Structure formats: structure tokens, C-alpha cells
């Protein structure tokens, strides 16, 4: 069996930065499972089903990617999927503290689960799901920063032209 990584997040919505990271992940892993945390602490704009659909469409031409969602602890999901590692992206030094804390907590919860960090492509380091939503909410053009399907869904959801 090949190497498997779980790339967890809220993906509300998925951005080109996430796509970039998954592409990089596929150079190291045979399969990347992009998994939405169902019990996230954020107040999401899109439902889980809407986010799954956007992920599915965004990754449908990328072999080796599987889209899923999970409830409960990430480390338990990683074991359930028989994955080898958690994949996370770093955009800037400011991401490091939070990511480091989360990786150590996950290791404390299950010492066999490793976290692999990859550096996001430079083009995408300023992007986050929140900043995309903020720009789109006020009619900003986010084409080229998110997959086309996300552009459409944002307009629909926010009722902007
Ligand atoms: N490109 C663009 N944006 C990126 C990015 C990249 N490469 N990498 C991260 N981001 C953005 C995300 O869009 C997100 O933006 P937002 O805050 O505006 O929504 C932000 O950076 C980071 O969020 P995300 O990657 O979605 O992670 P998260 O912090 O929301 O999710 C979980 C954290 C889901 C992985 C974590 O809460 C979890 O594992 N939950 C399950 C329960 C559990 O096991 N908890 C214990 C863990 S210690």
C-alpha cells in the first residue's frame, strides 16, 4: 500500500492555496485525503455538503486525491483511514506557532501520528478562506485565487453580482 496523508481543515471555502499544497503533497504521498472537520470551532459560511461539493469539483482532475469529512478527533480519523501522516501547510512564520501547538497536541493524543509541513507556494501566502469571503462579500473579484466553482458559489451565497 502506498503512503497516505490526511490534509484536514475547514475549507470554507477551498482556495487555490489549498490546491497548491495538495499538489505538493502528492509529490511525497501516493494519496492525499482532503478532510473537512465537521466539528470545527469556526462559524462557517458554507454547509459541509456545499464544501464537499466544491472540494470534489476542484480536485476531480487530480488523481490521488480523495475528499471526505470527519467528526471527532483528527488523530482517530488518521488511524481509521490507515494514513501515514497529517499534512499541513505553512504560509508565513505567523502560522508556525499555532501549527506547532496543534502538531504537538496531536502527537500527545497519539504518538504514532506524524505531522508533515509543506510550504505553500509564494503566490498564495496572503490568501486565507476568511480574506476571500471578506473580499467577495463586498463585490471584490476573487477569480484566480479560488477555483471557478468557488467563485460561482460565493456569488450565489452572498447574493453579489
Ligand atoms: N492556502 C490558503 N489558505 C490556507 C492555506 C493554504 N495553503 N493553509 C491554511 N489556510 C487558511 C485556511 O483557509 C484557514 O483560513 P481561515 O482561518 O480564514 O478559515 C486558515 O488558514 C487555517 O485554517 P484551516 O487550514 O482550515 O485549519 P483550521 O485551523 O480551521 O482547522 C483543524 C483545524 C480542523 C485541522 C483542527 O481544528 C482539527 O484537527 N479539528 C478536529 C478536532 C481535533 O482533533 N482537535 C485537536 C487538534 S489539536
Short mmCIF file of C-alpha atoms and ligand atoms in Angstrom, two decimals:
data_model
loop_
_atom_site.label_atom_id
_atom_site.label_comp_id
_atom_site.label_asym_id
_atom_site.label_seq_id
_atom_site.Cartn_x
_atom_site.Cartn_y
_atom_site.Cartn_z
CA UNK A 1 0.00 0.00 0.00
CA UNK A 2 1.27 3.49 -0.84
CA UNK A 3 1.80 6.38 1.52
CA UNK A 4 -1.32 8.27 2.57
CA UNK A 5 -1.68 11.77 4.04
CA UNK A 6 -4.73 13.40 5.57
CA UNK A 7 -4.99 17.12 4.82
CA UNK A 8 -7.52 18.44 7.38
CA UNK A 9 -9.16 21.83 7.55
CA UNK A 10 -12.37 23.75 7.43
CA UNK A 11 -12.13 24.59 3.69
CA UNK A 12 -14.76 27.32 3.98
CA UNK A 13 -14.19 27.62 1.06
CA UNK A 14 -11.27 25.83 -0.61
CA UNK A 15 -8.75 28.23 -2.19
CA UNK A 16 -6.00 27.90 -4.78
CA UNK A 17 -3.57 27.89 -1.85
CA UNK A 18 -5.09 24.63 -0.63
CA UNK A 19 -4.88 23.19 -4.16
CA UNK A 20 -1.24 24.19 -4.36
CA UNK A 21 -0.50 22.45 -1.09
CA UNK A 22 -2.23 19.24 -2.14
CA UNK A 23 -0.23 19.22 -5.41
CA UNK A 24 2.95 19.49 -3.37
CA UNK A 25 1.69 16.76 -1.05
CA UNK A 26 1.17 14.42 -3.99
CA UNK A 27 4.90 14.56 -4.70
CA UNK A 28 5.51 12.86 -1.36
CA UNK A 29 2.38 10.80 -0.85
CA UNK A 30 0.53 8.41 -3.14
CA UNK A 31 -2.80 9.54 -1.83
CA UNK A 32 -3.97 12.75 -0.12
CA UNK A 33 -7.29 12.68 1.70
CA UNK A 34 -8.67 16.21 1.94
CA UNK A 35 -10.88 16.06 5.02
CA UNK A 36 -13.29 18.65 6.37
CA UNK A 37 -13.56 18.75 10.17
CA UNK A 38 -17.29 18.58 10.93
CA UNK A 39 -16.91 19.86 14.47
CA UNK A 40 -14.81 22.89 13.67
CA UNK A 41 -14.87 25.86 16.02
CA UNK A 42 -15.45 28.41 13.27
CA UNK A 43 -18.86 29.70 12.21
CA UNK A 44 -18.91 28.55 8.58
CA UNK A 45 -20.45 30.31 5.58
CA UNK A 46 -20.94 27.08 3.62
CA UNK A 47 -22.52 23.83 4.87
CA UNK A 48 -20.42 20.67 4.98
CA UNK A 49 -22.26 19.38 1.89
CA UNK A 50 -21.54 22.59 -0.05
CA UNK A 51 -17.89 22.48 0.96
CA UNK A 52 -17.63 18.81 -0.03
CA UNK A 53 -19.11 19.56 -3.44
CA UNK A 54 -16.69 22.44 -4.04
CA UNK A 55 -13.76 20.23 -2.98
CA UNK A 56 -14.92 17.38 -5.20
CA UNK A 57 -15.19 19.62 -8.24
CA UNK A 58 -11.89 21.33 -7.53
CA UNK A 59 -9.96 18.08 -7.24
CA UNK A 60 -11.77 15.99 -9.84
CA UNK A 61 -8.86 16.16 -12.24
CA UNK A 62 -6.22 15.40 -9.66
CA UNK A 63 -5.70 11.63 -9.37
CA UNK A 64 -4.65 10.52 -5.93
CA UNK A 65 -6.94 12.94 -4.11
CA UNK A 66 -9.93 11.83 -2.10
CA UNK A 67 -12.40 14.18 -0.44
CA UNK A 68 -14.10 13.35 2.86
CA UNK A 69 -15.29 14.79 6.17
CA UNK A 70 -14.79 13.60 9.73
CA UNK A 71 -16.23 14.06 13.17
CA UNK A 72 -14.25 13.97 16.40
CA UNK A 73 -10.51 13.82 16.85
CA UNK A 74 -8.26 14.18 13.84
CA UNK A 75 -5.79 11.56 15.12
CA UNK A 76 -8.60 8.98 15.36
CA UNK A 77 -9.61 9.72 11.79
CA UNK A 78 -6.00 9.34 10.64
CA UNK A 79 -5.83 5.89 12.25
CA UNK A 80 -9.22 4.92 10.81
CA UNK A 81 -8.08 5.82 7.30
CA UNK A 82 -4.76 4.00 7.87
CA UNK A 83 -2.93 7.15 6.88
CA UNK A 84 0.77 7.73 7.47
CA UNK A 85 0.71 11.42 8.29
CA UNK A 86 -1.22 14.64 8.72
CA UNK A 87 -0.38 17.19 6.04
CA UNK A 88 -0.46 20.91 6.91
CA UNK A 89 0.67 24.00 5.09
CA UNK A 90 2.74 26.92 6.32
CA UNK A 91 2.24 30.29 4.68
CA UNK A 92 4.24 32.52 6.98
CA UNK A 93 6.11 32.42 10.26
CA UNK A 94 2.88 33.52 11.93
CA UNK A 95 1.29 30.15 11.07
CA UNK A 96 4.06 28.31 12.85
CA UNK A 97 3.08 28.78 16.49
CA UNK A 98 -0.48 27.52 16.02
CA UNK A 99 0.58 24.66 13.76
CA UNK A 100 3.36 23.64 16.14
CA UNK A 101 0.94 23.59 19.07
CA UNK A 102 -1.59 21.54 17.11
CA UNK A 103 1.05 19.06 15.91
CA UNK A 104 2.36 18.56 19.45
CA UNK A 105 -1.15 18.11 20.81
CA UNK A 106 -1.93 15.57 18.11
CA UNK A 107 1.28 13.74 18.92
CA UNK A 108 0.34 13.74 22.61
CA UNK A 109 -3.04 12.28 21.71
CA UNK A 110 -1.46 9.60 19.54
CA UNK A 111 2.32 9.27 19.48
CA UNK A 112 2.26 7.29 16.24
CA UNK A 113 0.69 10.04 14.18
CA UNK A 114 3.22 12.30 12.45
CA UNK A 115 2.63 15.77 11.01
CA UNK A 116 4.30 16.88 7.79
CA UNK A 117 4.50 20.60 6.97
CA UNK A 118 4.92 21.87 3.46
CA UNK A 119 5.49 25.47 2.47
CA UNK A 120 2.67 26.98 0.42
CA UNK A 121 3.55 28.46 -2.98
CA UNK A 122 4.62 32.13 -2.72
CA UNK A 123 1.72 33.24 -4.92
CA UNK A 124 -0.74 32.11 -2.29
CA UNK A 125 0.81 33.12 1.01
CA UNK A 126 -1.55 36.07 1.50
CA UNK A 127 -4.69 34.01 0.91
CA UNK A 128 -6.99 32.59 3.56
CA UNK A 129 -10.60 31.48 3.34
CA UNK A 130 -11.68 34.44 5.51
CA UNK A 131 -9.96 37.07 3.37
CA UNK A 132 -11.55 35.56 0.25
CA UNK A 133 -15.02 35.70 1.87
CA UNK A 134 -14.40 39.27 3.02
CA UNK A 135 -13.40 40.43 -0.46
CA UNK A 136 -16.25 38.55 -2.16
CA UNK A 137 -18.83 39.88 0.31
CA UNK A 138 -18.14 43.42 -0.85
CA UNK A 139 -18.12 42.55 -4.54
CA UNK A 140 -14.35 42.05 -4.91
CA UNK A 141 -13.15 39.90 -7.78
CA UNK A 142 -11.57 36.73 -6.39
CA UNK A 143 -11.09 34.96 -9.72
CA UNK A 144 -7.66 33.35 -9.93
CA UNK A 145 -7.47 32.97 -6.16
CA UNK A 146 -10.08 30.23 -5.84
CA UNK A 147 -11.36 27.53 -8.21
CA UNK A 148 -14.10 28.71 -10.61
CA UNK A 149 -16.78 26.70 -8.81
CA UNK A 150 -15.96 28.58 -5.59
CA UNK A 151 -16.34 31.93 -7.39
CA UNK A 152 -19.82 30.90 -8.52
CA UNK A 153 -20.89 29.55 -5.13
CA UNK A 154 -19.64 32.66 -3.33
CA UNK A 155 -21.70 34.91 -5.60
CA UNK A 156 -24.76 32.70 -5.11
CA UNK A 157 -24.38 32.56 -1.36
CA UNK A 158 -23.58 36.22 -0.83
CA UNK A 159 -26.03 37.47 -3.43
CA UNK A 160 -23.45 39.62 -5.20
CA UNK A 161 -23.25 40.08 -9.00
N1 LIG B 1 -3.62 28.31 1.30
C1 LIG B 1 -4.59 29.15 1.60
N2 LIG B 1 -5.14 29.23 2.81
C2 LIG B 1 -4.68 28.42 3.74
C3 LIG B 1 -3.65 27.52 3.49
C4 LIG B 1 -3.12 27.47 2.20
N3 LIG B 1 -2.14 26.63 1.86
N4 LIG B 1 -3.40 26.85 4.61
C5 LIG B 1 -4.23 27.32 5.54
N5 LIG B 1 -5.00 28.28 5.01
C6 LIG B 1 -6.01 29.07 5.68
C7 LIG B 1 -7.33 28.44 5.72
O1 LIG B 1 -8.10 28.82 4.60
C8 LIG B 1 -7.89 28.96 7.00
O2 LIG B 1 -8.39 30.26 6.80
P1 LIG B 1 -9.48 30.88 7.76
O3 LIG B 1 -8.93 30.88 9.15
O4 LIG B 1 -9.67 32.20 7.20
O5 LIG B 1 -10.70 29.98 7.64
C9 LIG B 1 -6.67 29.04 7.89
O6 LIG B 1 -5.59 29.21 7.03
C10 LIG B 1 -6.38 27.80 8.68
O7 LIG B 1 -7.46 27.03 8.73
P2 LIG B 1 -7.59 25.52 8.27
O8 LIG B 1 -6.45 25.05 7.45
O9 LIG B 1 -8.95 25.31 7.74
O10 LIG B 1 -7.41 24.86 9.59
P3 LIG B 1 -8.28 25.13 10.81
O11 LIG B 1 -7.36 25.76 11.75
O12 LIG B 1 -9.57 25.78 10.58
O13 LIG B 1 -8.62 23.63 11.11
C11 LIG B 1 -8.39 21.54 12.13
C12 LIG B 1 -8.02 23.00 12.12
C13 LIG B 1 -9.72 21.25 11.50
C14 LIG B 1 -7.33 20.78 11.39
C15 LIG B 1 -8.40 21.17 13.62
O14 LIG B 1 -9.29 22.02 14.29
C16 LIG B 1 -8.78 19.76 13.89
O15 LIG B 1 -7.98 18.86 13.71
N6 LIG B 1 -10.01 19.53 14.36
C17 LIG B 1 -10.50 18.21 14.71
C18 LIG B 1 -10.58 18.05 16.24
C19 LIG B 1 -9.24 17.75 16.80
O16 LIG B 1 -8.68 16.69 16.61
N7 LIG B 1 -8.72 18.70 17.57
C20 LIG B 1 -7.45 18.57 18.22
C21 LIG B 1 -6.37 19.09 17.39
S1 LIG B 1 -5.14 19.74 18.47
#
